[in-house]
């Protein structure tokens, strides 16, 4: 029954869901109209907010591009390809491909949401080697597995709450930091980890499409991509001149690249020795870059790998500014605060986690960034919750604040299953050389979304911290 429902939603999405860029344009208009009629701001204010917002995600967008191409470059290295070849000795059926892609995606995403790029590479290479894999469904599996990031080491809201002098403290909303023992280390978050790591793979196995022709990656590759591509080493050799010249010696110098890689590793050691296990996007990208230097050995081979890894990142380059513009309207017109105030006004001491969860999910369509969303709605929600629980002790107030914040984070993460923004992390890798759009993938995620919405709504209310 679940399979039939999933197939029905897949058909609906294929026929009706527009391209991810069109989705962003429609969201822009909806957000602008809401701001005009609900918040009662002028059209000029909305336009100015939209324009100002356009440039707020430039750094984040560049980080995403570098994350994808440095991670993909590692996957193109001979050592990684040999490792995947060995894994295929144990992973031989489509069901095993789905299962292990989800498990690995979950575990990697709990280290950092950006590591989903590695899971995407792993899944694509398995699909190329194992016959019978429904490739759009596999992409959906990998994308779903990325949701576990909200329970892990890079979960932005818990990390923010534990940061000294964060903006919530400076605004007087919080009196001090909230330790991660109340958030990432809570029983609620541990239960959520179990939900993602154990239930997600089993659920997706129940939803494997059983009717119709299987869309394998080999069938989807265009004819020009089906031929035997030159290896990176072969392409590097072809670029050499017939005679010995200095430029070729530098281009193919292992020593030159190794020296730079050693410097890079020296900084990585320094970073973790002085800051502890502190992961952020910048250090992750730097680690990927330095590993790529070592794995590809020479400058010219690394350059070729980066060129190949960069061919499919156009979606991020031009779509991120539009989502940043939506975020600008939400932030600078006061629409986000207005929405947070509306939800908080109907919440009670028993229902506030659900309404925080619901609000996090709704606002995610306009601000698909956990940290960015919390900056817009977090202060209003936390102030409202504190007013509801005005007689609580300091320890109880900390727990209430932590639960409300986690609820926002979980809701924000779940609606990514209906919001194709972060699919832009997966499609540049898994969609390279094939014709595939968000509409081919998102329909498989509707049933998981509905089931997890019910389960997580109950969890944020009833599972103790």
GROMACS .gro file of C-alpha atoms in nm:
model
  465
    1UNK     CA    1   0.000   0.000   0.000
    2UNK     CA    2   0.278   0.245   0.092
    3UNK     CA    3   0.450   0.170  -0.238
    4UNK     CA    4   0.135   0.248  -0.437
    5UNK     CA    5   0.082   0.574  -0.248
    6UNK     CA    6   0.446   0.669  -0.309
    7UNK     CA    7   0.415   0.596  -0.680
    8UNK     CA    8   0.098   0.807  -0.698
    9UNK     CA    9   0.273   1.107  -0.541
   10UNK     CA   10   0.572   1.056  -0.770
   11UNK     CA   11   0.342   1.074  -1.072
   12UNK     CA   12   0.175   1.389  -0.936
   13UNK     CA   13   0.510   1.562  -0.876
   14UNK     CA   14   0.643   1.466  -1.221
   15UNK     CA   15   0.339   1.621  -1.386
   16UNK     CA   16   0.302   1.930  -1.169
   17UNK     CA   17   0.621   2.029  -0.986
   18UNK     CA   18   0.821   2.294  -1.174
   19UNK     CA   19   1.197   2.325  -1.192
   20UNK     CA   20   1.367   2.422  -0.863
   21UNK     CA   21   1.439   2.769  -1.005
   22UNK     CA   22   1.072   2.822  -1.093
   23UNK     CA   23   0.988   2.705  -0.739
   24UNK     CA   24   1.211   2.983  -0.606
   25UNK     CA   25   1.042   3.243  -0.828
   26UNK     CA   26   0.694   3.139  -0.710
   27UNK     CA   27   0.806   3.150  -0.346
   28UNK     CA   28   0.946   3.499  -0.407
   29UNK     CA   29   0.608   3.628  -0.526
   30UNK     CA   30   0.415   3.454  -0.246
   31UNK     CA   31   0.647   3.599   0.020
   32UNK     CA   32   0.627   3.947  -0.129
   33UNK     CA   33   0.245   3.937  -0.144
   34UNK     CA   34   0.225   3.819   0.218
   35UNK     CA   35   0.454   4.099   0.331
   36UNK     CA   36   0.247   4.359   0.143
   37UNK     CA   37  -0.097   4.256   0.268
   38UNK     CA   38  -0.019   4.113   0.613
   39UNK     CA   39   0.267   4.321   0.747
   40UNK     CA   40   0.141   4.630   0.564
   41UNK     CA   41   0.477   4.751   0.434
   42UNK     CA   42   0.521   4.949   0.116
   43UNK     CA   43   0.608   4.795  -0.218
   44UNK     CA   44   0.934   4.990  -0.218
   45UNK     CA   45   1.027   4.845   0.124
   46UNK     CA   46   0.960   4.494  -0.007
   47UNK     CA   47   1.171   4.556  -0.317
   48UNK     CA   48   1.453   4.702  -0.108
   49UNK     CA   49   1.438   4.405   0.131
   50UNK     CA   50   1.444   4.164  -0.163
   51UNK     CA   51   1.745   4.338  -0.317
   52UNK     CA   52   1.934   4.363   0.013
   53UNK     CA   53   1.869   3.996   0.081
   54UNK     CA   54   2.009   3.892  -0.257
   55UNK     CA   55   2.365   3.933  -0.136
   56UNK     CA   56   2.336   3.775   0.210
   57UNK     CA   57   2.409   3.418   0.097
   58UNK     CA   58   2.703   3.486  -0.137
   59UNK     CA   59   2.955   3.344   0.110
   60UNK     CA   60   2.730   3.047   0.185
   61UNK     CA   61   2.671   2.984  -0.185
   62UNK     CA   62   3.044   2.984  -0.260
   63UNK     CA   63   3.099   2.747   0.032
   64UNK     CA   64   2.841   2.509  -0.117
   65UNK     CA   65   3.011   2.521  -0.458
   66UNK     CA   66   3.353   2.449  -0.309
   67UNK     CA   67   3.209   2.177  -0.088
   68UNK     CA   68   3.064   1.998  -0.390
   69UNK     CA   69   3.360   2.025  -0.624
   70UNK     CA   70   3.626   1.944  -0.363
   71UNK     CA   71   3.425   1.646  -0.240
   72UNK     CA   72   3.354   1.528  -0.594
   73UNK     CA   73   3.720   1.571  -0.686
   74UNK     CA   74   3.815   1.331  -0.405
   75UNK     CA   75   3.568   1.079  -0.542
   76UNK     CA   76   3.731   1.102  -0.885
   77UNK     CA   77   4.067   0.994  -0.744
   78UNK     CA   78   4.203   0.645  -0.828
   79UNK     CA   79   4.222   0.542  -0.461
   80UNK     CA   80   3.854   0.616  -0.393
   81UNK     CA   81   3.746   0.444  -0.713
   82UNK     CA   82   3.937   0.132  -0.612
   83UNK     CA   83   3.768   0.141  -0.272
   84UNK     CA   84   3.423   0.161  -0.428
   85UNK     CA   85   3.512  -0.124  -0.663
   86UNK     CA   86   3.596  -0.338  -0.361
   87UNK     CA   87   3.270  -0.247  -0.190
   88UNK     CA   88   3.073  -0.374  -0.488
   89UNK     CA   89   3.204  -0.720  -0.404
   90UNK     CA   90   2.971  -0.704  -0.103
   91UNK     CA   91   2.692  -0.478  -0.235
   92UNK     CA   92   2.539  -0.660  -0.528
   93UNK     CA   93   2.161  -0.596  -0.526
   94UNK     CA   94   1.954  -0.276  -0.568
   95UNK     CA   95   1.806  -0.323  -0.219
   96UNK     CA   96   2.155  -0.328  -0.070
   97UNK     CA   97   2.246  -0.016  -0.268
   98UNK     CA   98   1.946   0.174  -0.127
   99UNK     CA   99   2.007   0.051   0.228
  100UNK     CA  100   2.378   0.125   0.249
  101UNK     CA  101   2.345   0.460   0.068
  102UNK     CA  102   2.093   0.573   0.331
  103UNK     CA  103   2.292   0.441   0.628
  104UNK     CA  104   2.615   0.599   0.507
  105UNK     CA  105   2.433   0.922   0.420
  106UNK     CA  106   2.282   0.936   0.770
  107UNK     CA  107   2.614   0.878   0.945
  108UNK     CA  108   2.807   1.125   0.730
  109UNK     CA  109   2.537   1.392   0.763
  110UNK     CA  110   2.551   1.367   1.141
  111UNK     CA  111   2.915   1.475   1.119
  112UNK     CA  112   2.820   1.761   0.887
  113UNK     CA  113   2.537   1.822   0.643
  114UNK     CA  114   2.793   1.903   0.374
  115UNK     CA  115   2.926   1.548   0.382
  116UNK     CA  116   2.616   1.434   0.196
  117UNK     CA  117   2.831   1.503  -0.111
  118UNK     CA  118   3.041   1.196  -0.021
  119UNK     CA  119   2.728   0.982   0.015
  120UNK     CA  120   2.604   1.111  -0.322
  121UNK     CA  121   2.930   1.009  -0.490
  122UNK     CA  122   2.918   0.668  -0.321
  123UNK     CA  123   2.557   0.607  -0.430
  124UNK     CA  124   2.620   0.716  -0.789
  125UNK     CA  125   2.920   0.489  -0.827
  126UNK     CA  126   2.723   0.194  -0.685
  127UNK     CA  127   2.440   0.264  -0.929
  128UNK     CA  128   2.688   0.251  -1.217
  129UNK     CA  129   2.811  -0.089  -1.104
  130UNK     CA  130   2.492  -0.263  -0.979
  131UNK     CA  131   2.214  -0.339  -1.227
  132UNK     CA  132   1.847  -0.276  -1.152
  133UNK     CA  133   1.881   0.035  -0.932
  134UNK     CA  134   1.596   0.285  -0.975
  135UNK     CA  135   1.813   0.593  -0.997
  136UNK     CA  136   1.561   0.872  -0.919
  137UNK     CA  137   1.452   0.674  -0.612
  138UNK     CA  138   1.816   0.632  -0.508
  139UNK     CA  139   1.864   1.010  -0.529
  140UNK     CA  140   1.559   1.049  -0.306
  141UNK     CA  141   1.711   0.802  -0.057
  142UNK     CA  142   2.037   0.998  -0.042
  143UNK     CA  143   1.856   1.330  -0.008
  144UNK     CA  144   1.635   1.195   0.273
  145UNK     CA  145   1.942   1.068   0.460
  146UNK     CA  146   2.076   1.423   0.476
  147UNK     CA  147   1.799   1.513   0.724
  148UNK     CA  148   1.995   1.353   1.006
  149UNK     CA  149   2.232   1.652   1.003
  150UNK     CA  150   1.996   1.834   1.239
  151UNK     CA  151   2.075   1.580   1.514
  152UNK     CA  152   2.452   1.592   1.468
  153UNK     CA  153   2.770   1.788   1.515
  154UNK     CA  154   2.687   2.064   1.266
  155UNK     CA  155   2.333   2.132   1.390
  156UNK     CA  156   2.340   2.511   1.378
  157UNK     CA  157   2.077   2.602   1.638
  158UNK     CA  158   2.216   2.393   1.929
  159UNK     CA  159   2.567   2.515   1.846
  160UNK     CA  160   2.446   2.874   1.844
  161UNK     CA  161   2.278   2.835   2.184
  162UNK     CA  162   2.607   2.708   2.331
  163UNK     CA  163   2.811   2.997   2.184
  164UNK     CA  164   2.930   3.267   2.423
  165UNK     CA  165   2.779   3.613   2.367
  166UNK     CA  166   2.551   3.495   2.086
  167UNK     CA  167   2.290   3.739   1.956
  168UNK     CA  168   2.016   3.588   2.178
  169UNK     CA  169   2.225   3.671   2.486
  170UNK     CA  170   2.321   4.017   2.357
  171UNK     CA  171   1.952   4.092   2.296
  172UNK     CA  172   1.870   3.996   2.656
  173UNK     CA  173   1.644   3.707   2.553
  174UNK     CA  174   1.876   3.450   2.712
  175UNK     CA  175   2.080   3.507   3.026
  176UNK     CA  176   2.352   3.262   2.930
  177UNK     CA  177   2.448   2.979   2.700
  178UNK     CA  178   2.251   2.654   2.685
  179UNK     CA  179   2.484   2.351   2.706
  180UNK     CA  180   2.456   2.088   2.434
  181UNK     CA  181   2.357   1.839   2.705
  182UNK     CA  182   2.013   2.005   2.684
  183UNK     CA  183   2.004   1.982   2.304
  184UNK     CA  184   2.231   1.744   2.113
  185UNK     CA  185   2.284   1.523   2.417
  186UNK     CA  186   1.918   1.516   2.523
  187UNK     CA  187   1.700   1.204   2.524
  188UNK     CA  188   1.485   1.376   2.263
  189UNK     CA  189   1.775   1.420   2.023
  190UNK     CA  190   1.904   1.067   2.084
  191UNK     CA  191   1.555   0.936   2.003
  192UNK     CA  192   1.558   1.144   1.686
  193UNK     CA  193   1.895   0.995   1.588
  194UNK     CA  194   1.750   0.647   1.628
  195UNK     CA  195   1.454   0.749   1.413
  196UNK     CA  196   1.683   0.856   1.129
  197UNK     CA  197   1.945   0.583   1.152
  198UNK     CA  198   1.713   0.287   1.211
  199UNK     CA  199   1.369   0.378   1.078
  200UNK     CA  200   1.466   0.574   0.766
  201UNK     CA  201   1.644   0.286   0.585
  202UNK     CA  202   1.363   0.042   0.670
  203UNK     CA  203   1.093   0.286   0.560
  204UNK     CA  204   1.258   0.357   0.226
  205UNK     CA  205   1.298  -0.015   0.161
  206UNK     CA  206   0.920  -0.046   0.201
  207UNK     CA  207   0.875   0.232  -0.055
  208UNK     CA  208   1.095   0.085  -0.331
  209UNK     CA  209   0.900   0.128  -0.658
  210UNK     CA  210   0.776  -0.207  -0.782
  211UNK     CA  211   0.576  -0.114  -1.091
  212UNK     CA  212   0.690   0.016  -1.426
  213UNK     CA  213   1.027   0.026  -1.597
  214UNK     CA  214   1.324   0.082  -1.367
  215UNK     CA  215   1.508   0.403  -1.457
  216UNK     CA  216   1.869   0.295  -1.432
  217UNK     CA  217   2.151   0.547  -1.456
  218UNK     CA  218   2.286   0.375  -1.769
  219UNK     CA  219   1.955   0.437  -1.944
  220UNK     CA  220   1.953   0.802  -1.838
  221UNK     CA  221   2.308   0.886  -1.945
  222UNK     CA  222   2.325   1.067  -2.276
  223UNK     CA  223   2.507   0.889  -2.557
  224UNK     CA  224   2.812   1.115  -2.530
  225UNK     CA  225   2.850   1.021  -2.163
  226UNK     CA  226   2.823   0.647  -2.220
  227UNK     CA  227   3.156   0.616  -2.394
  228UNK     CA  228   3.471   0.523  -2.207
  229UNK     CA  229   3.600   0.848  -2.068
  230UNK     CA  230   3.970   0.913  -2.047
  231UNK     CA  231   4.113   0.873  -1.702
  232UNK     CA  232   4.248   1.186  -1.538
  233UNK     CA  233   4.602   1.048  -1.570
  234UNK     CA  234   4.553   0.985  -1.943
  235UNK     CA  235   4.420   1.337  -2.000
  236UNK     CA  236   4.715   1.479  -1.807
  237UNK     CA  237   4.959   1.282  -2.025
  238UNK     CA  238   4.788   1.405  -2.343
  239UNK     CA  239   4.847   1.764  -2.238
  240UNK     CA  240   5.225   1.720  -2.229
  241UNK     CA  241   5.436   1.862  -2.509
  242UNK     CA  242   5.647   1.618  -2.718
  243UNK     CA  243   5.970   1.761  -2.580
  244UNK     CA  244   6.077   1.810  -2.219
  245UNK     CA  245   5.985   2.158  -2.098
  246UNK     CA  246   5.979   2.333  -1.759
  247UNK     CA  247   5.605   2.394  -1.768
  248UNK     CA  248   5.526   2.022  -1.797
  249UNK     CA  249   5.768   1.943  -1.517
  250UNK     CA  250   5.590   2.192  -1.289
  251UNK     CA  251   5.242   2.077  -1.398
  252UNK     CA  252   5.330   1.716  -1.317
  253UNK     CA  253   5.540   1.778  -1.006
  254UNK     CA  254   5.442   1.550  -0.719
  255UNK     CA  255   5.690   1.724  -0.486
  256UNK     CA  256   5.540   2.069  -0.544
  257UNK     CA  257   5.188   1.954  -0.462
  258UNK     CA  258   5.306   1.742  -0.168
  259UNK     CA  259   5.478   2.039  -0.003
  260UNK     CA  260   5.159   2.244  -0.024
  261UNK     CA  261   4.956   1.949   0.108
  262UNK     CA  262   5.192   1.914   0.407
  263UNK     CA  263   5.139   2.281   0.487
  264UNK     CA  264   4.766   2.222   0.467
  265UNK     CA  265   4.778   1.922   0.701
  266UNK     CA  266   4.990   2.127   0.943
  267UNK     CA  267   4.714   2.386   0.967
  268UNK     CA  268   4.444   2.118   1.007
  269UNK     CA  269   4.637   1.970   1.302
  270UNK     CA  270   4.676   2.318   1.449
  271UNK     CA  271   4.303   2.391   1.407
  272UNK     CA  272   4.185   2.081   1.595
  273UNK     CA  273   4.458   2.099   1.859
  274UNK     CA  274   4.365   2.457   1.951
  275UNK     CA  275   3.987   2.451   1.894
  276UNK     CA  276   3.896   2.092   1.977
  277UNK     CA  277   3.664   1.897   1.748
  278UNK     CA  278   3.526   2.216   1.596
  279UNK     CA  279   3.375   2.149   1.254
  280UNK     CA  280   3.247   2.422   1.027
  281UNK     CA  281   3.207   2.460   0.652
  282UNK     CA  282   3.541   2.634   0.606
  283UNK     CA  283   3.755   2.370   0.776
  284UNK     CA  284   3.560   2.091   0.601
  285UNK     CA  285   3.624   2.244   0.260
  286UNK     CA  286   3.989   2.293   0.348
  287UNK     CA  287   4.022   1.927   0.454
  288UNK     CA  288   3.859   1.815   0.127
  289UNK     CA  289   4.092   2.040  -0.072
  290UNK     CA  290   4.407   1.914   0.099
  291UNK     CA  291   4.299   1.549   0.065
  292UNK     CA  292   4.242   1.612  -0.305
  293UNK     CA  293   4.597   1.742  -0.340
  294UNK     CA  294   4.734   1.418  -0.200
  295UNK     CA  295   4.499   1.180  -0.381
  296UNK     CA  296   4.558   1.333  -0.725
  297UNK     CA  297   4.935   1.368  -0.670
  298UNK     CA  298   5.013   1.633  -0.933
  299UNK     CA  299   4.882   1.987  -0.998
  300UNK     CA  300   4.760   1.910  -1.350
  301UNK     CA  301   4.567   1.600  -1.242
  302UNK     CA  302   4.405   1.794  -0.958
  303UNK     CA  303   4.312   2.074  -1.199
  304UNK     CA  304   4.151   1.824  -1.437
  305UNK     CA  305   3.955   1.663  -1.153
  306UNK     CA  306   3.827   2.001  -1.035
  307UNK     CA  307   3.723   2.091  -1.389
  308UNK     CA  308   3.524   1.769  -1.417
  309UNK     CA  309   3.370   1.823  -1.073
  310UNK     CA  310   3.258   2.177  -1.162
  311UNK     CA  311   3.047   2.108  -1.468
  312UNK     CA  312   2.711   2.078  -1.288
  313UNK     CA  313   2.701   2.350  -1.022
  314UNK     CA  314   2.509   2.616  -1.216
  315UNK     CA  315   2.196   2.559  -1.005
  316UNK     CA  316   2.369   2.678  -0.690
  317UNK     CA  317   2.538   2.972  -0.860
  318UNK     CA  318   2.219   3.140  -0.979
  319UNK     CA  319   1.946   3.000  -0.750
  320UNK     CA  320   2.103   3.081  -0.412
  321UNK     CA  321   2.064   3.460  -0.463
  322UNK     CA  322   1.690   3.417  -0.526
  323UNK     CA  323   1.646   3.222  -0.203
  324UNK     CA  324   1.854   3.487  -0.027
  325UNK     CA  325   1.614   3.747  -0.167
  326UNK     CA  326   1.320   3.558  -0.015
  327UNK     CA  327   1.509   3.549   0.313
  328UNK     CA  328   1.560   3.926   0.285
  329UNK     CA  329   1.185   3.988   0.250
  330UNK     CA  330   1.114   3.766   0.552
  331UNK     CA  331   1.382   3.935   0.763
  332UNK     CA  332   1.379   4.303   0.670
  333UNK     CA  333   1.001   4.356   0.637
  334UNK     CA  334   0.920   4.191   0.972
  335UNK     CA  335   0.720   3.914   0.806
  336UNK     CA  336   0.916   3.645   0.990
  337UNK     CA  337   0.853   3.806   1.329
  338UNK     CA  338   0.485   3.850   1.247
  339UNK     CA  339   0.449   3.483   1.162
  340UNK     CA  340   0.635   3.380   1.477
  341UNK     CA  341   0.410   3.603   1.688
  342UNK     CA  342   0.095   3.454   1.536
  343UNK     CA  343   0.201   3.096   1.613
  344UNK     CA  344   0.321   3.185   1.961
  345UNK     CA  345  -0.006   3.359   2.046
  346UNK     CA  346  -0.201   3.033   2.023
  347UNK     CA  347   0.056   2.810   2.197
  348UNK     CA  348   0.024   2.684   2.554
  349UNK     CA  349   0.270   2.524   2.796
  350UNK     CA  350   0.165   2.184   2.658
  351UNK     CA  351   0.150   2.265   2.288
  352UNK     CA  352   0.439   2.509   2.235
  353UNK     CA  353   0.679   2.239   2.105
  354UNK     CA  354   0.435   2.142   1.831
  355UNK     CA  355   0.375   2.502   1.723
  356UNK     CA  356   0.750   2.572   1.725
  357UNK     CA  357   0.798   2.258   1.513
  358UNK     CA  358   0.520   2.366   1.275
  359UNK     CA  359   0.659   2.718   1.244
  360UNK     CA  360   1.009   2.587   1.173
  361UNK     CA  361   0.870   2.378   0.888
  362UNK     CA  362   0.663   2.658   0.736
  363UNK     CA  363   0.934   2.926   0.744
  364UNK     CA  364   1.185   2.680   0.593
  365UNK     CA  365   1.013   2.722   0.256
  366UNK     CA  366   1.113   3.089   0.258
  367UNK     CA  367   1.441   3.063   0.454
  368UNK     CA  368   1.601   2.724   0.382
  369UNK     CA  369   1.880   2.769   0.636
  370UNK     CA  370   1.855   2.654   0.996
  371UNK     CA  371   2.072   2.929   1.136
  372UNK     CA  372   1.919   3.197   0.914
  373UNK     CA  373   1.566   3.091   1.002
  374UNK     CA  374   1.637   3.088   1.375
  375UNK     CA  375   1.780   3.439   1.353
  376UNK     CA  376   1.447   3.556   1.208
  377UNK     CA  377   1.191   3.368   1.419
  378UNK     CA  378   1.393   3.240   1.716
  379UNK     CA  379   1.383   3.556   1.931
  380UNK     CA  380   1.004   3.594   1.896
  381UNK     CA  381   0.935   3.227   1.968
  382UNK     CA  382   1.164   3.209   2.272
  383UNK     CA  383   1.024   3.529   2.421
  384UNK     CA  384   0.671   3.397   2.374
  385UNK     CA  385   0.759   3.061   2.532
  386UNK     CA  386   0.922   3.237   2.829
  387UNK     CA  387   0.604   3.440   2.881
  388UNK     CA  388   0.397   3.121   2.875
  389UNK     CA  389   0.624   2.958   3.136
  390UNK     CA  390   0.684   3.271   3.342
  391UNK     CA  391   0.671   3.082   3.675
  392UNK     CA  392   0.924   2.817   3.573
  393UNK     CA  393   1.254   2.782   3.761
  394UNK     CA  394   1.578   2.879   3.580
  395UNK     CA  395   1.657   2.514   3.509
  396UNK     CA  396   1.304   2.449   3.381
  397UNK     CA  397   1.322   2.762   3.163
  398UNK     CA  398   1.648   2.638   3.010
  399UNK     CA  399   1.488   2.304   2.928
  400UNK     CA  400   1.177   2.474   2.782
  401UNK     CA  401   1.394   2.702   2.567
  402UNK     CA  402   1.603   2.405   2.449
  403UNK     CA  403   1.291   2.203   2.357
  404UNK     CA  404   1.140   2.494   2.163
  405UNK     CA  405   1.467   2.551   1.977
  406UNK     CA  406   1.508   2.183   1.892
  407UNK     CA  407   1.148   2.174   1.771
  408UNK     CA  408   1.216   2.460   1.530
  409UNK     CA  409   1.528   2.279   1.405
  410UNK     CA  410   1.349   1.947   1.349
  411UNK     CA  411   1.060   2.115   1.166
  412UNK     CA  412   1.301   2.313   0.948
  413UNK     CA  413   1.487   1.998   0.854
  414UNK     CA  414   1.180   1.786   0.776
  415UNK     CA  415   1.026   2.022   0.520
  416UNK     CA  416   1.343   1.994   0.315
  417UNK     CA  417   1.168   1.680   0.187
  418UNK     CA  418   0.921   1.909   0.008
  419UNK     CA  419   1.163   2.198  -0.052
  420UNK     CA  420   1.420   2.129  -0.328
  421UNK     CA  421   1.676   2.385  -0.209
  422UNK     CA  422   1.928   2.140  -0.061
  423UNK     CA  423   1.871   1.897  -0.345
  424UNK     CA  424   2.115   2.135  -0.513
  425UNK     CA  425   2.383   1.970  -0.300
  426UNK     CA  426   2.301   1.623  -0.434
  427UNK     CA  427   2.202   1.676  -0.799
  428UNK     CA  428   2.533   1.827  -0.918
  429UNK     CA  429   2.697   1.496  -0.823
  430UNK     CA  430   2.427   1.238  -0.887
  431UNK     CA  431   2.279   1.421  -1.186
  432UNK     CA  432   2.605   1.472  -1.377
  433UNK     CA  433   2.564   1.367  -1.739
  434UNK     CA  434   2.195   1.278  -1.713
  435UNK     CA  435   1.865   1.456  -1.762
  436UNK     CA  436   1.694   1.471  -1.424
  437UNK     CA  437   1.503   1.739  -1.234
  438UNK     CA  438   1.370   1.787  -0.883
  439UNK     CA  439   1.024   1.673  -0.995
  440UNK     CA  440   1.164   1.328  -1.076
  441UNK     CA  441   1.284   1.287  -0.716
  442UNK     CA  442   1.061   1.480  -0.475
  443UNK     CA  443   0.749   1.266  -0.518
  444UNK     CA  444   0.921   0.972  -0.350
  445UNK     CA  445   0.958   1.183  -0.034
  446UNK     CA  446   0.594   1.279   0.027
  447UNK     CA  447   0.502   0.961   0.217
  448UNK     CA  448   0.816   0.981   0.438
  449UNK     CA  449   0.732   1.346   0.504
  450UNK     CA  450   0.376   1.269   0.617
  451UNK     CA  451   0.482   0.980   0.841
  452UNK     CA  452   0.772   1.170   0.996
  453UNK     CA  453   0.555   1.478   1.052
  454UNK     CA  454   0.322   1.272   1.270
  455UNK     CA  455   0.603   1.087   1.450
  456UNK     CA  456   0.817   1.395   1.516
  457UNK     CA  457   0.519   1.604   1.627
  458UNK     CA  458   0.452   1.347   1.899
  459UNK     CA  459   0.820   1.320   1.986
  460UNK     CA  460   0.881   1.692   2.043
  461UNK     CA  461   0.583   1.699   2.282
  462UNK     CA  462   0.622   1.377   2.475
  463UNK     CA  463   0.985   1.255   2.465
  464UNK     CA  464   1.169   1.395   2.769
  465UNK     CA  465   1.485   1.600   2.743
   0.00000   0.00000   0.00000
